[in-house]
Coordinates of C-alpha atoms in Angstrom, one line a residue:
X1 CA 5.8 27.6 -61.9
X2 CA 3.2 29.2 -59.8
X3 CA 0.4 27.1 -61.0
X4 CA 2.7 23.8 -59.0
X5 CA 3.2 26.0 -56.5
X6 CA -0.5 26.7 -55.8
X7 CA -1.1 22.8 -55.7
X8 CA 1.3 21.9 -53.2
X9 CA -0.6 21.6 -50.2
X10 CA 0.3 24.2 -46.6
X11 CA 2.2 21.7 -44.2
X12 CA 1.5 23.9 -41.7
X13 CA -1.9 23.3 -41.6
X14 CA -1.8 19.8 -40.8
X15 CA 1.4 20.2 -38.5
X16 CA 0.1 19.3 -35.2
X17 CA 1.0 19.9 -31.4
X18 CA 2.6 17.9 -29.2
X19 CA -0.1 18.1 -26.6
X20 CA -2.7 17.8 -29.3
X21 CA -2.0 14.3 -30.2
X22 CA -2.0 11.6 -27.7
X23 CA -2.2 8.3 -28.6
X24 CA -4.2 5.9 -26.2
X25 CA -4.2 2.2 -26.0
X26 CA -6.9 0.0 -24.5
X27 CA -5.1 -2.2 -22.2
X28 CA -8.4 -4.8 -21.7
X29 CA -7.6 -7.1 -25.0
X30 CA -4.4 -7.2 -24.0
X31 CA -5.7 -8.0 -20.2
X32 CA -7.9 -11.0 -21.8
X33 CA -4.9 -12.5 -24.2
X34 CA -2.4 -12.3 -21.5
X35 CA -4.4 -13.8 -18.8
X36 CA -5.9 -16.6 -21.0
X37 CA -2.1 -16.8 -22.9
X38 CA 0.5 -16.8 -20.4
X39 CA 3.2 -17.9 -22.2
X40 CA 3.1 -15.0 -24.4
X41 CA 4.0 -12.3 -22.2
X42 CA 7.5 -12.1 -23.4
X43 CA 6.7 -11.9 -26.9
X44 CA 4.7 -8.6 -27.0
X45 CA 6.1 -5.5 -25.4
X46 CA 4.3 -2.1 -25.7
X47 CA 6.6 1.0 -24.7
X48 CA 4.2 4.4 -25.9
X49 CA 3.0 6.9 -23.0
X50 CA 4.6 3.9 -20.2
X51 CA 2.1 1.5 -21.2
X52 CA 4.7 -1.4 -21.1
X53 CA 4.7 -0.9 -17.0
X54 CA 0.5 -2.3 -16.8
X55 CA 1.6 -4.9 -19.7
X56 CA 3.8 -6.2 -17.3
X57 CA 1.7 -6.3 -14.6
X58 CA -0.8 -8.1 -16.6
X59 CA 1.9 -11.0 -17.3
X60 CA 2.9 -10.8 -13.6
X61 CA -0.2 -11.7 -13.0
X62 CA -1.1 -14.5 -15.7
X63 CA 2.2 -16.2 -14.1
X64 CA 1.2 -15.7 -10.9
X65 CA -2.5 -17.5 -11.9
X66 CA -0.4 -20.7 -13.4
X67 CA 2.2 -20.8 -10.2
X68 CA -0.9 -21.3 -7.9
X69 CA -2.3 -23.8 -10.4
X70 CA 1.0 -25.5 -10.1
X71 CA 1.4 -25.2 -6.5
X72 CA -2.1 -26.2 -5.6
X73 CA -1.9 -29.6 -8.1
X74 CA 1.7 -30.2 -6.0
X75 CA 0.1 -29.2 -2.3
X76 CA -2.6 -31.8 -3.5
X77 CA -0.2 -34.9 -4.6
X78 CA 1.7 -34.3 -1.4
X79 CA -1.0 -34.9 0.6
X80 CA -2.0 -38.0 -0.9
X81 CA 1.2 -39.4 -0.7
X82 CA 1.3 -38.8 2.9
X83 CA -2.4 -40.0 3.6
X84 CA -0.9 -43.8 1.6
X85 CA 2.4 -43.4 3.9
X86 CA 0.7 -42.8 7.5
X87 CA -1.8 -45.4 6.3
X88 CA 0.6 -47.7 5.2
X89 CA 1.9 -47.3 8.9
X90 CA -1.1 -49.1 10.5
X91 CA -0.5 -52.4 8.7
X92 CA 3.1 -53.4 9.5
X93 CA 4.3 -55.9 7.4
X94 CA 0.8 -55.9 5.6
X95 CA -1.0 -57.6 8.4
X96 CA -3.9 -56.0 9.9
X97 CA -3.7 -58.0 13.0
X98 CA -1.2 -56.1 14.9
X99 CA -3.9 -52.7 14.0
X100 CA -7.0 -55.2 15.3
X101 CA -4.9 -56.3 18.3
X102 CA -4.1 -52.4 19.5
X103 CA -0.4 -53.2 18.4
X104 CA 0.7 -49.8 16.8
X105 CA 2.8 -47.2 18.2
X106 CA 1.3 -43.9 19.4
X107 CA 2.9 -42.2 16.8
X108 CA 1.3 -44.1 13.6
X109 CA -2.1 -43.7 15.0
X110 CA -2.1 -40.0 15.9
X111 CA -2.9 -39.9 12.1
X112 CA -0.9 -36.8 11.7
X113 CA -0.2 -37.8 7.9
X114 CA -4.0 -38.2 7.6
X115 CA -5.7 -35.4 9.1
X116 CA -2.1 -33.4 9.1
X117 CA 0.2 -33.3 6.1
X118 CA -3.5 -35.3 4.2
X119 CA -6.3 -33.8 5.0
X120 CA -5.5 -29.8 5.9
X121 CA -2.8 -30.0 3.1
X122 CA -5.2 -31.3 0.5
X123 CA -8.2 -28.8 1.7
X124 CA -5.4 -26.1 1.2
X125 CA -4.5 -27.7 -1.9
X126 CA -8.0 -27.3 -3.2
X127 CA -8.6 -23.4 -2.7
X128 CA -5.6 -22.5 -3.9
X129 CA -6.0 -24.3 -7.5
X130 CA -10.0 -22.3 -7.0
X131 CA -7.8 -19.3 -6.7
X132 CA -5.2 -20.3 -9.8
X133 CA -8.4 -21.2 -11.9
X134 CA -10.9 -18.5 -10.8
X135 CA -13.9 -21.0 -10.0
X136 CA -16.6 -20.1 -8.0
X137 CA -16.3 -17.6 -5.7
X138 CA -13.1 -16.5 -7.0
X139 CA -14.2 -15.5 -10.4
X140 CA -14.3 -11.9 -9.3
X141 CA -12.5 -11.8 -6.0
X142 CA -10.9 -8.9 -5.4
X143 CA -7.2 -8.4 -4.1
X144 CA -7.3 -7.9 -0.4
X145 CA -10.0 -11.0 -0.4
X146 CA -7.7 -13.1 -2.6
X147 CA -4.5 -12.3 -0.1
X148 CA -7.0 -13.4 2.9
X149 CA -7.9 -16.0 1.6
X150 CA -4.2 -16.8 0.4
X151 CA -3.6 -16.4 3.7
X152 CA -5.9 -18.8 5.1
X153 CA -5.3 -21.8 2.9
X154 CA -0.9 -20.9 3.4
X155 CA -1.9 -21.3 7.2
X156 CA -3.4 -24.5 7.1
X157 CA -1.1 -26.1 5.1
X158 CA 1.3 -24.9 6.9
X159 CA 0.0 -25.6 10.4
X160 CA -0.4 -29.4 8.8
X161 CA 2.6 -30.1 7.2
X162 CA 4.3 -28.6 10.4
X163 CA 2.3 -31.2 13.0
X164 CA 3.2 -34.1 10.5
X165 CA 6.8 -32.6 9.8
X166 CA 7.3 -32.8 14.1
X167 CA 5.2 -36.2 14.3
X168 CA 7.2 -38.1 12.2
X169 CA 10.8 -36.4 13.3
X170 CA 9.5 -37.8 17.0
X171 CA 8.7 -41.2 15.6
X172 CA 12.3 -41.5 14.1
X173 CA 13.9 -40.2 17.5
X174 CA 11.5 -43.1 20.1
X175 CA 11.6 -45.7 17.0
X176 CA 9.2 -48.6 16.0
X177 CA 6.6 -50.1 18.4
X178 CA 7.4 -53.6 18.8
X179 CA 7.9 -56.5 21.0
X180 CA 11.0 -57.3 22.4
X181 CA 13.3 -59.5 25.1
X182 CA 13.5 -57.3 28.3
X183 CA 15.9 -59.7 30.1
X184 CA 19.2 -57.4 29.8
X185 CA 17.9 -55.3 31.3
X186 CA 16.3 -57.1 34.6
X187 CA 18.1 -61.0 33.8
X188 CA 14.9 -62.6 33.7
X189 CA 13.5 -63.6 30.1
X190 CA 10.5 -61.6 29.4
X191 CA 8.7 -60.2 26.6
X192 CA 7.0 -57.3 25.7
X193 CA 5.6 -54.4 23.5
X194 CA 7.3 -51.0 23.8
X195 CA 9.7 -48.8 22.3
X196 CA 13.2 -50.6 22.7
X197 CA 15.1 -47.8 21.2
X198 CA 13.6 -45.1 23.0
X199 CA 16.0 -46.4 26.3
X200 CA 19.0 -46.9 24.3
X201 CA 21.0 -43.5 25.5
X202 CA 24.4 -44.6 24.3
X203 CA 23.5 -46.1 20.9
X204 CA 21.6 -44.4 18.1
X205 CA 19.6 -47.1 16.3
X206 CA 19.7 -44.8 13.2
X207 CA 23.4 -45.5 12.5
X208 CA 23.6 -48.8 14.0
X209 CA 22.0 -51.2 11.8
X210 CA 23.3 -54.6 13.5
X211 CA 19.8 -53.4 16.0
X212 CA 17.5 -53.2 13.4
X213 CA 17.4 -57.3 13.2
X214 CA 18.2 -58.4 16.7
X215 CA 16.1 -56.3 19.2
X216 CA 12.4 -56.1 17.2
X217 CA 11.2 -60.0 17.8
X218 CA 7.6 -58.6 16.4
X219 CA 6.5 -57.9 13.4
X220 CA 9.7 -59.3 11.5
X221 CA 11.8 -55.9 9.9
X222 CA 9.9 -53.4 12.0
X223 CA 12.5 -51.2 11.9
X224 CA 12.7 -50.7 8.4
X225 CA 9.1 -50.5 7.9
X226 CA 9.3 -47.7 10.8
X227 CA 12.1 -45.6 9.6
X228 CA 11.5 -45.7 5.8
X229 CA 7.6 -45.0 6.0
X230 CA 8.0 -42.2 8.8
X231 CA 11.2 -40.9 6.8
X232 CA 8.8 -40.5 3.7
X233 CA 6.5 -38.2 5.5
X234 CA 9.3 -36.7 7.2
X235 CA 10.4 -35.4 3.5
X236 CA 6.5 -34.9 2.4
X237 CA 6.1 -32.7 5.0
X238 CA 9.1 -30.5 4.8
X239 CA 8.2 -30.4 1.0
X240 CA 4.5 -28.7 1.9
X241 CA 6.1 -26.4 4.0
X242 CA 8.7 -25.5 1.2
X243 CA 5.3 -25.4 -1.1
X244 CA 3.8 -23.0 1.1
X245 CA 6.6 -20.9 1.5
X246 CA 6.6 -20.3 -2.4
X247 CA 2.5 -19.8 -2.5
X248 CA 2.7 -17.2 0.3
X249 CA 5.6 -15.3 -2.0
X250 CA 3.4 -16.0 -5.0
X251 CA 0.5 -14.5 -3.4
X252 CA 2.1 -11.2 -1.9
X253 CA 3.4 -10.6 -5.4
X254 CA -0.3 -11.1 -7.3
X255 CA -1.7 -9.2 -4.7
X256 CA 0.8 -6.1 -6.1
X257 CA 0.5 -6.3 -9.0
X258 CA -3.2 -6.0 -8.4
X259 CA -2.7 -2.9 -6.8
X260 CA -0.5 -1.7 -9.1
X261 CA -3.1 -2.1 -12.0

């Protein structure tokens, strides 16, 4: 009837453009739950005017955050553990007379797992968890000065773990520091401190335990105490530089997506 057909409303008037209607989408809440919920980047995905690109970024980032967290917690339980093994070193057989007497080998009291794979590990350690937790000065640090000072702190620990790493491989090649009977080699019984092994060019005191017993006279099981301490931070060290690898990979990539948003 033409009264319905005067109250149907024009479609034409509310038919709209293509260019005239474009959606936005404000990407900061997002920014905020993603970064304060990292875990929940894969449950949301936005795909309207490529949007879903700077989503991702946002959860690179989030994960990148919680990897340095992780690493720097790792970086920092490392270097304890090779502060107690290098320490452990001075004290053979849990005696500090030996340490009081100036009866320690050269290679336990460089320190390196103190000052080395401890220390410059551990102050690495700290500013990368800073960096993973935004404390301080790293609240609103911007991505070139977060990849400096990613940089920095994956140097250190690197140039640390890599003294200890060499320190301790040395150590296993000369052996313990102990006292021994010198009369094989000039027929007259003698005794003294040195590094027994170290002249052994035939024989690898590694593989032949019937030495480990019969050549140390002093401290009692030297040998062991020498090659399953330095072995420790052997394998602490070669895991920091493993951890620093990953941080340094970890940074490079929060450092694009930075740039990217």
């Amino acid at each position: 009837s033409p009264e319905r057909e005067a109250s149907r409303p024009n479609l034409q008037e509310f038919q709209l453009r293509p260019q005239e209607f474009r959606p936005t989408l404000n990407t900061e809440p997002f920014s905020r739950f993603f970064l304060s919920h990292p875990d929940s980047c894969h449950r949301m995905q936005v795909s309207r005017n490529g949007r879903a690109q700077t989503l991702s970024s946002l959860c690179v980032m989030a994960c990148s955050r919680t990897c340095s967290q992780i690493l720097g917690l790792s970086l920092g339980t490392t270097a304890l553990f090779a502060a107690a093994a290098n320490t452990v070193l001075l004290f053979p057989n849990w005696d500090v007379t030996y340490l009081l007497r100036g009866l320690i080998g050269r290679h336990a009291m460089l320190g390196s797992g103190l000052w080395g794979g401890g220390l410059m590990v551990l102050t690495a350690a700290t500013l990368i968890s800073l960096m993973g937790w935004r404390y301080g000065c790293f609240s609103k640090s911007g991505p070139c000065r977060s990849m400096l000072t990613a940089l920095l702190s994956s140097g250190l620990a690197f140039l640390g773990a890599l003294i200890c790493f060499i320190t301790s491989g040395v150590a296993l090649k000369d052996g313990p520091f102990c006292m021994f009977d010198v009369s094989p080699f000039n027929q007259t019984q003698a005794w003294k401190h040195g590094y027994p092994f170290k002249d052994l060019h035939n024989r690898n005191y590694l593989y032949d335990h019937s030495l480990w017993n019969s050549v140390c006279l002093e401290p009692s099981k030297a040998v062991i105490w020498h090659v399953c301490f330095f072995s420790a931070l052997l394998c602490i060290s070669l895991l920091q530089i493993l951890l620093v690898v990953i941080h340094f990979i970890n940074s490079f990539l929060g450092l694009f997506c930075n740039l990217c948003e």
